[in-house]
Amino acid sequence: MENERRRASLIRECPSCHTKNRIPPEHLAETGQCGKCKAPLPPVAEPIEADAELFDSVTGSAAVPVLIDFWAAWCGPCRMAAPEVERTARNMAGRAVVLKVDTDRHPAIAERFNVTGIPNFAVIKDGRPVFQQSGYVSHTQMEEWLRNAGA
Ligand SMILES: [Zn+2]
């Protein structure tokens, strides 16, 4: 289940020929090219559910700022923030990458960021955390954080 979700999140279906293309984490924010028909593949425009492996691989190699959404299913404000996170991923496609970390399933990642309350948001640039804040915010605020980080 975990592996399927992870693989699915990094595989993009070609809008022209529907071939499934695997996207390396460092190219998530770039327009790629379908391996079969050469049609352009748009940059990732939705939040990616991350496990530890994907988290490290994306935050360690992304060429753009990465927004992390630490959340859990039982957390009301997290559910309120979810559409804002999705909108941020859409609006910042090509300039930033958005990861979601389920703190119940991946507590070790949350511990590394000293997450004590959720929702909690962190911005990572060049592999290093540059910003972190807890509590609900709107997509305009999230996008401002990412622009401040160079998105
Ligand atoms: Zn194609």
mmCIF file with all atom_site columns, C-alpha atoms and ligand atoms in Angstrom:
data_model
loop_
_atom_site.group_PDB
_atom_site.id
_atom_site.type_symbol
_atom_site.label_atom_id
_atom_site.label_alt_id
_atom_site.label_comp_id
_atom_site.label_asym_id
_atom_site.label_entity_id
_atom_site.label_seq_id
_atom_site.pdbx_PDB_ins_code
_atom_site.Cartn_x
_atom_site.Cartn_y
_atom_site.Cartn_z
_atom_site.occupancy
_atom_site.B_iso_or_equiv
_atom_site.pdbx_formal_charge
_atom_site.auth_seq_id
_atom_site.auth_comp_id
_atom_site.auth_asym_id
_atom_site.auth_atom_id
_atom_site.pdbx_PDB_model_num
ATOM   1   C  CA . MET A 1 1   ? 0.000  0.000  0.000   1.00 0.00 ? 1   MET A CA 1
ATOM   2   C  CA . GLU A 1 2   ? 2.664  2.454  1.086   1.00 0.00 ? 2   GLU A CA 1
ATOM   3   C  CA . ASN A 1 3   ? 4.891  1.576  -1.839  1.00 0.00 ? 3   ASN A CA 1
ATOM   4   C  CA . GLU A 1 4   ? 2.062  1.770  -4.312  1.00 0.00 ? 4   GLU A CA 1
ATOM   5   C  CA . ARG A 1 5   ? 1.120  5.243  -3.153  1.00 0.00 ? 5   ARG A CA 1
ATOM   6   C  CA . ARG A 1 6   ? 4.724  6.377  -3.288  1.00 0.00 ? 6   ARG A CA 1
ATOM   7   C  CA . ARG A 1 7   ? 5.299  4.987  -6.755  1.00 0.00 ? 7   ARG A CA 1
ATOM   8   C  CA . ALA A 1 8   ? 2.015  6.367  -7.986  1.00 0.00 ? 8   ALA A CA 1
ATOM   9   C  CA . SER A 1 9   ? 2.908  9.841  -6.800  1.00 0.00 ? 9   SER A CA 1
ATOM   10  C  CA . LEU A 1 10  ? 6.060  9.952  -8.894  1.00 0.00 ? 10  LEU A CA 1
ATOM   11  C  CA . ILE A 1 11  ? 4.561  8.460  -12.015 1.00 0.00 ? 11  ILE A CA 1
ATOM   12  C  CA . ARG A 1 12  ? 2.907  10.857 -14.393 1.00 0.00 ? 12  ARG A CA 1
ATOM   13  C  CA . GLU A 1 13  ? 0.599  9.761  -17.136 1.00 0.00 ? 13  GLU A CA 1
ATOM   14  C  CA . CYS A 1 14  ? 1.266  11.396 -20.489 1.00 0.00 ? 14  CYS A CA 1
ATOM   15  C  CA . PRO A 1 15  ? -1.727 13.597 -21.397 1.00 0.00 ? 15  PRO A CA 1
ATOM   16  C  CA . SER A 1 16  ? -1.314 12.660 -25.071 1.00 0.00 ? 16  SER A CA 1
ATOM   17  C  CA . CYS A 1 17  ? -0.609 8.921  -25.233 1.00 0.00 ? 17  CYS A CA 1
ATOM   18  C  CA . HIS A 1 18  ? -1.314 7.900  -21.570 1.00 0.00 ? 18  HIS A CA 1
ATOM   19  C  CA . THR A 1 19  ? 2.061  6.225  -21.216 1.00 0.00 ? 19  THR A CA 1
ATOM   20  C  CA . LYS A 1 20  ? 3.183  6.217  -17.573 1.00 0.00 ? 20  LYS A CA 1
ATOM   21  C  CA . ASN A 1 21  ? 6.427  8.133  -17.148 1.00 0.00 ? 21  ASN A CA 1
ATOM   22  C  CA . ARG A 1 22  ? 8.585  7.881  -14.021 1.00 0.00 ? 22  ARG A CA 1
ATOM   23  C  CA . ILE A 1 23  ? 9.768  11.321 -12.877 1.00 0.00 ? 23  ILE A CA 1
ATOM   24  C  CA . PRO A 1 24  ? 13.036 11.626 -10.881 1.00 0.00 ? 24  PRO A CA 1
ATOM   25  C  CA . PRO A 1 25  ? 12.540 13.800 -7.755  1.00 0.00 ? 25  PRO A CA 1
ATOM   26  C  CA . GLU A 1 26  ? 14.926 16.513 -8.959  1.00 0.00 ? 26  GLU A CA 1
ATOM   27  C  CA . HIS A 1 27  ? 12.745 17.049 -12.029 1.00 0.00 ? 27  HIS A CA 1
ATOM   28  C  CA . LEU A 1 28  ? 9.334  17.249 -10.329 1.00 0.00 ? 28  LEU A CA 1
ATOM   29  C  CA . ALA A 1 29  ? 9.042  20.995 -10.924 1.00 0.00 ? 29  ALA A CA 1
ATOM   30  C  CA . GLU A 1 30  ? 10.152 20.909 -14.558 1.00 0.00 ? 30  GLU A CA 1
ATOM   31  C  CA . THR A 1 31  ? 8.292  20.407 -17.776 1.00 0.00 ? 31  THR A CA 1
ATOM   32  C  CA . GLY A 1 32  ? 9.448  17.022 -18.995 1.00 0.00 ? 32  GLY A CA 1
ATOM   33  C  CA . GLN A 1 33  ? 8.912  14.991 -22.114 1.00 0.00 ? 33  GLN A CA 1
ATOM   34  C  CA . CYS A 1 34  ? 6.995  11.779 -22.571 1.00 0.00 ? 34  CYS A CA 1
ATOM   35  C  CA . GLY A 1 35  ? 9.442  8.931  -23.152 1.00 0.00 ? 35  GLY A CA 1
ATOM   36  C  CA . LYS A 1 36  ? 7.210  7.468  -25.838 1.00 0.00 ? 36  LYS A CA 1
ATOM   37  C  CA . CYS A 1 37  ? 5.514  10.235 -27.839 1.00 0.00 ? 37  CYS A CA 1
ATOM   38  C  CA . LYS A 1 38  ? 7.742  13.182 -26.778 1.00 0.00 ? 38  LYS A CA 1
ATOM   39  C  CA . ALA A 1 39  ? 4.740  15.302 -25.763 1.00 0.00 ? 39  ALA A CA 1
ATOM   40  C  CA . PRO A 1 40  ? 5.497  17.770 -22.938 1.00 0.00 ? 40  PRO A CA 1
ATOM   41  C  CA . LEU A 1 41  ? 4.762  16.553 -19.396 1.00 0.00 ? 41  LEU A CA 1
ATOM   42  C  CA . PRO A 1 42  ? 3.687  19.442 -17.169 1.00 0.00 ? 42  PRO A CA 1
ATOM   43  C  CA . PRO A 1 43  ? 5.360  19.911 -13.770 1.00 0.00 ? 43  PRO A CA 1
ATOM   44  C  CA . VAL A 1 44  ? 3.725  18.274 -10.745 1.00 0.00 ? 44  VAL A CA 1
ATOM   45  C  CA . ALA A 1 45  ? 0.771  20.429 -9.669  1.00 0.00 ? 45  ALA A CA 1
ATOM   46  C  CA . GLU A 1 46  ? -0.598 18.503 -6.696  1.00 0.00 ? 46  GLU A CA 1
ATOM   47  C  CA . PRO A 1 47  ? 0.684  17.632 -3.197  1.00 0.00 ? 47  PRO A CA 1
ATOM   48  C  CA . ILE A 1 48  ? 2.692  14.401 -2.999  1.00 0.00 ? 48  ILE A CA 1
ATOM   49  C  CA . GLU A 1 49  ? 2.128  11.996 -0.085  1.00 0.00 ? 49  GLU A CA 1
ATOM   50  C  CA . ALA A 1 50  ? 5.613  11.294 1.246   1.00 0.00 ? 50  ALA A CA 1
ATOM   51  C  CA . ASP A 1 51  ? 7.110  8.447  3.232   1.00 0.00 ? 51  ASP A CA 1
ATOM   52  C  CA . ALA A 1 52  ? 10.614 8.712  4.702   1.00 0.00 ? 52  ALA A CA 1
ATOM   53  C  CA . GLU A 1 53  ? 12.355 7.555  1.543   1.00 0.00 ? 53  GLU A CA 1
ATOM   54  C  CA . LEU A 1 54  ? 10.488 9.899  -0.764  1.00 0.00 ? 54  LEU A CA 1
ATOM   55  C  CA . PHE A 1 55  ? 10.792 12.746 1.734   1.00 0.00 ? 55  PHE A CA 1
ATOM   56  C  CA . ASP A 1 56  ? 14.579 12.479 1.842   1.00 0.00 ? 56  ASP A CA 1
ATOM   57  C  CA . SER A 1 57  ? 14.896 12.008 -1.877  1.00 0.00 ? 57  SER A CA 1
ATOM   58  C  CA . VAL A 1 58  ? 12.714 15.023 -2.772  1.00 0.00 ? 58  VAL A CA 1
ATOM   59  C  CA . THR A 1 59  ? 13.961 17.432 -0.086  1.00 0.00 ? 59  THR A CA 1
ATOM   60  C  CA . GLY A 1 60  ? 17.560 16.407 -0.774  1.00 0.00 ? 60  GLY A CA 1
ATOM   61  C  CA . SER A 1 61  ? 17.467 16.830 -4.534  1.00 0.00 ? 61  SER A CA 1
ATOM   62  C  CA . ALA A 1 62  ? 14.688 19.296 -5.426  1.00 0.00 ? 62  ALA A CA 1
ATOM   63  C  CA . ALA A 1 63  ? 15.928 22.283 -7.408  1.00 0.00 ? 63  ALA A CA 1
ATOM   64  C  CA . VAL A 1 64  ? 13.054 24.418 -6.062  1.00 0.00 ? 64  VAL A CA 1
ATOM   65  C  CA . PRO A 1 65  ? 11.707 25.197 -2.558  1.00 0.00 ? 65  PRO A CA 1
ATOM   66  C  CA . VAL A 1 66  ? 9.674  22.375 -0.985  1.00 0.00 ? 66  VAL A CA 1
ATOM   67  C  CA . LEU A 1 67  ? 6.648  23.031 1.236   1.00 0.00 ? 67  LEU A CA 1
ATOM   68  C  CA . ILE A 1 68  ? 5.969  20.306 3.814   1.00 0.00 ? 68  ILE A CA 1
ATOM   69  C  CA . ASP A 1 69  ? 2.470  19.883 5.248   1.00 0.00 ? 69  ASP A CA 1
ATOM   70  C  CA . PHE A 1 70  ? 2.594  17.869 8.496   1.00 0.00 ? 70  PHE A CA 1
ATOM   71  C  CA . TRP A 1 71  ? -0.934 16.602 9.042   1.00 0.00 ? 71  TRP A CA 1
ATOM   72  C  CA . ALA A 1 72  ? -3.086 13.765 10.427  1.00 0.00 ? 72  ALA A CA 1
ATOM   73  C  CA . ALA A 1 73  ? -6.513 12.426 9.524   1.00 0.00 ? 73  ALA A CA 1
ATOM   74  C  CA . TRP A 1 74  ? -8.017 13.217 12.961  1.00 0.00 ? 74  TRP A CA 1
ATOM   75  C  CA . CYS A 1 75  ? -6.904 16.870 12.871  1.00 0.00 ? 75  CYS A CA 1
ATOM   76  C  CA . GLY A 1 76  ? -9.753 19.259 11.957  1.00 0.00 ? 76  GLY A CA 1
ATOM   77  C  CA . PRO A 1 77  ? -7.576 22.279 11.119  1.00 0.00 ? 77  PRO A CA 1
ATOM   78  C  CA . CYS A 1 78  ? -5.424 19.984 8.936   1.00 0.00 ? 78  CYS A CA 1
ATOM   79  C  CA . ARG A 1 79  ? -8.510 19.030 6.925   1.00 0.00 ? 79  ARG A CA 1
ATOM   80  C  CA . MET A 1 80  ? -9.374 22.732 6.633   1.00 0.00 ? 80  MET A CA 1
ATOM   81  C  CA . ALA A 1 81  ? -5.862 23.472 5.402   1.00 0.00 ? 81  ALA A CA 1
ATOM   82  C  CA . ALA A 1 82  ? -5.820 20.601 2.877   1.00 0.00 ? 82  ALA A CA 1
ATOM   83  C  CA . PRO A 1 83  ? -7.562 22.527 0.046   1.00 0.00 ? 83  PRO A CA 1
ATOM   84  C  CA . GLU A 1 84  ? -5.214 25.468 0.662   1.00 0.00 ? 84  GLU A CA 1
ATOM   85  C  CA . VAL A 1 85  ? -2.243 23.109 0.360   1.00 0.00 ? 85  VAL A CA 1
ATOM   86  C  CA . GLU A 1 86  ? -3.680 21.698 -2.886  1.00 0.00 ? 86  GLU A CA 1
ATOM   87  C  CA . ARG A 1 87  ? -4.210 25.167 -4.275  1.00 0.00 ? 87  ARG A CA 1
ATOM   88  C  CA . THR A 1 88  ? -0.650 26.140 -3.362  1.00 0.00 ? 88  THR A CA 1
ATOM   89  C  CA . ALA A 1 89  ? 0.677  23.098 -5.236  1.00 0.00 ? 89  ALA A CA 1
ATOM   90  C  CA . ARG A 1 90  ? -1.403 24.078 -8.274  1.00 0.00 ? 90  ARG A CA 1
ATOM   91  C  CA . ASN A 1 91  ? -0.502 27.782 -8.197  1.00 0.00 ? 91  ASN A CA 1
ATOM   92  C  CA . MET A 1 92  ? 3.209  27.144 -7.584  1.00 0.00 ? 92  MET A CA 1
ATOM   93  C  CA . ALA A 1 93  ? 3.596  24.268 -10.081 1.00 0.00 ? 93  ALA A CA 1
ATOM   94  C  CA . GLY A 1 94  ? 6.980  24.560 -11.764 1.00 0.00 ? 94  GLY A CA 1
ATOM   95  C  CA . ARG A 1 95  ? 8.318  26.843 -9.021  1.00 0.00 ? 95  ARG A CA 1
ATOM   96  C  CA . ALA A 1 96  ? 7.908  24.664 -5.909  1.00 0.00 ? 96  ALA A CA 1
ATOM   97  C  CA . VAL A 1 97  ? 7.056  21.134 -4.791  1.00 0.00 ? 97  VAL A CA 1
ATOM   98  C  CA . VAL A 1 98  ? 4.549  20.316 -2.044  1.00 0.00 ? 98  VAL A CA 1
ATOM   99  C  CA . LEU A 1 99  ? 4.884  17.223 0.170   1.00 0.00 ? 99  LEU A CA 1
ATOM   100 C  CA . LYS A 1 100 ? 2.354  15.923 2.682   1.00 0.00 ? 100 LYS A CA 1
ATOM   101 C  CA . VAL A 1 101 ? 3.585  13.972 5.715   1.00 0.00 ? 101 VAL A CA 1
ATOM   102 C  CA . ASP A 1 102 ? 1.006  11.972 7.669   1.00 0.00 ? 102 ASP A CA 1
ATOM   103 C  CA . THR A 1 103 ? 2.412  12.357 11.200  1.00 0.00 ? 103 THR A CA 1
ATOM   104 C  CA . ASP A 1 104 ? 0.611  9.208  12.427  1.00 0.00 ? 104 ASP A CA 1
ATOM   105 C  CA . ARG A 1 105 ? 2.206  7.049  9.748   1.00 0.00 ? 105 ARG A CA 1
ATOM   106 C  CA . HIS A 1 106 ? 5.586  8.779  9.695   1.00 0.00 ? 106 HIS A CA 1
ATOM   107 C  CA . PRO A 1 107 ? 6.230  10.144 13.207  1.00 0.00 ? 107 PRO A CA 1
ATOM   108 C  CA . ALA A 1 108 ? 10.007 9.971  12.746  1.00 0.00 ? 108 ALA A CA 1
ATOM   109 C  CA . ILE A 1 109 ? 9.924  12.691 10.074  1.00 0.00 ? 109 ILE A CA 1
ATOM   110 C  CA . ALA A 1 110 ? 7.779  14.923 12.306  1.00 0.00 ? 110 ALA A CA 1
ATOM   111 C  CA . GLU A 1 111 ? 10.203 14.351 15.193  1.00 0.00 ? 111 GLU A CA 1
ATOM   112 C  CA . ARG A 1 112 ? 13.107 15.532 13.052  1.00 0.00 ? 112 ARG A CA 1
ATOM   113 C  CA . PHE A 1 113 ? 11.230 18.815 12.616  1.00 0.00 ? 113 PHE A CA 1
ATOM   114 C  CA . ASN A 1 114 ? 10.163 19.053 16.275  1.00 0.00 ? 114 ASN A CA 1
ATOM   115 C  CA . VAL A 1 115 ? 6.527  19.046 15.244  1.00 0.00 ? 115 VAL A CA 1
ATOM   116 C  CA . THR A 1 116 ? 4.454  19.142 18.435  1.00 0.00 ? 116 THR A CA 1
ATOM   117 C  CA . GLY A 1 117 ? 1.200  20.537 17.030  1.00 0.00 ? 117 GLY A CA 1
ATOM   118 C  CA . ILE A 1 118 ? -0.424 20.163 13.633  1.00 0.00 ? 118 ILE A CA 1
ATOM   119 C  CA . PRO A 1 119 ? -1.009 21.419 11.067  1.00 0.00 ? 119 PRO A CA 1
ATOM   120 C  CA . ASN A 1 120 ? 2.625  22.384 10.839  1.00 0.00 ? 120 ASN A CA 1
ATOM   121 C  CA . PHE A 1 121 ? 4.321  23.726 7.732   1.00 0.00 ? 121 PHE A CA 1
ATOM   122 C  CA . ALA A 1 122 ? 7.993  23.787 6.837   1.00 0.00 ? 122 ALA A CA 1
ATOM   123 C  CA . VAL A 1 123 ? 9.818  25.160 3.822   1.00 0.00 ? 123 VAL A CA 1
ATOM   124 C  CA . ILE A 1 124 ? 13.018 23.435 2.695   1.00 0.00 ? 124 ILE A CA 1
ATOM   125 C  CA . LYS A 1 125 ? 15.466 24.976 0.233   1.00 0.00 ? 125 LYS A CA 1
ATOM   126 C  CA . ASP A 1 126 ? 18.629 23.233 -0.966  1.00 0.00 ? 126 ASP A CA 1
ATOM   127 C  CA . GLY A 1 127 ? 18.058 20.440 1.551   1.00 0.00 ? 127 GLY A CA 1
ATOM   128 C  CA . ARG A 1 128 ? 17.842 22.767 4.564   1.00 0.00 ? 128 ARG A CA 1
ATOM   129 C  CA . PRO A 1 129 ? 14.784 23.992 6.498   1.00 0.00 ? 129 PRO A CA 1
ATOM   130 C  CA . VAL A 1 130 ? 14.449 27.753 6.025   1.00 0.00 ? 130 VAL A CA 1
ATOM   131 C  CA . PHE A 1 131 ? 11.037 28.327 7.607   1.00 0.00 ? 131 PHE A CA 1
ATOM   132 C  CA . GLN A 1 132 ? 8.550  26.580 9.858   1.00 0.00 ? 132 GLN A CA 1
ATOM   133 C  CA . GLN A 1 133 ? 5.205  27.570 11.379  1.00 0.00 ? 133 GLN A CA 1
ATOM   134 C  CA . SER A 1 134 ? 2.271  25.747 12.957  1.00 0.00 ? 134 SER A CA 1
ATOM   135 C  CA . GLY A 1 135 ? -1.432 26.463 12.597  1.00 0.00 ? 135 GLY A CA 1
ATOM   136 C  CA . TYR A 1 136 ? -3.882 26.938 9.749   1.00 0.00 ? 136 TYR A CA 1
ATOM   137 C  CA . VAL A 1 137 ? -2.951 29.451 7.042   1.00 0.00 ? 137 VAL A CA 1
ATOM   138 C  CA . SER A 1 138 ? -4.352 30.273 3.617   1.00 0.00 ? 138 SER A CA 1
ATOM   139 C  CA . HIS A 1 139 ? -2.748 29.378 0.294   1.00 0.00 ? 139 HIS A CA 1
ATOM   140 C  CA . THR A 1 140 ? -1.691 33.021 -0.208  1.00 0.00 ? 140 THR A CA 1
ATOM   141 C  CA . GLN A 1 141 ? 0.403  32.779 2.964   1.00 0.00 ? 141 GLN A CA 1
ATOM   142 C  CA . MET A 1 142 ? 1.914  29.437 1.907   1.00 0.00 ? 142 MET A CA 1
ATOM   143 C  CA . GLU A 1 143 ? 2.765  30.869 -1.494  1.00 0.00 ? 143 GLU A CA 1
ATOM   144 C  CA . GLU A 1 144 ? 4.415  33.887 0.119   1.00 0.00 ? 144 GLU A CA 1
ATOM   145 C  CA . TRP A 1 145 ? 6.617  31.559 2.211   1.00 0.00 ? 145 TRP A CA 1
ATOM   146 C  CA . LEU A 1 146 ? 7.678  29.763 -0.953  1.00 0.00 ? 146 LEU A CA 1
ATOM   147 C  CA . ARG A 1 147 ? 8.379  33.008 -2.830  1.00 0.00 ? 147 ARG A CA 1
ATOM   148 C  CA . ASN A 1 148 ? 10.440 34.204 0.142   1.00 0.00 ? 148 ASN A CA 1
ATOM   149 C  CA . ALA A 1 149 ? 12.457 30.992 -0.233  1.00 0.00 ? 149 ALA A CA 1
ATOM   150 C  CA . GLY A 1 150 ? 13.120 31.787 -3.902  1.00 0.00 ? 150 GLY A CA 1
ATOM   151 C  CA . ALA A 1 151 ? 10.207 30.071 -5.686  1.00 0.00 ? 151 ALA A CA 1
HETATM 152 ZN ZN . ZN  B 2 .   ? 3.139  10.344 -24.539 1.00 0.00 ? 1   ZN  B ZN 1
#
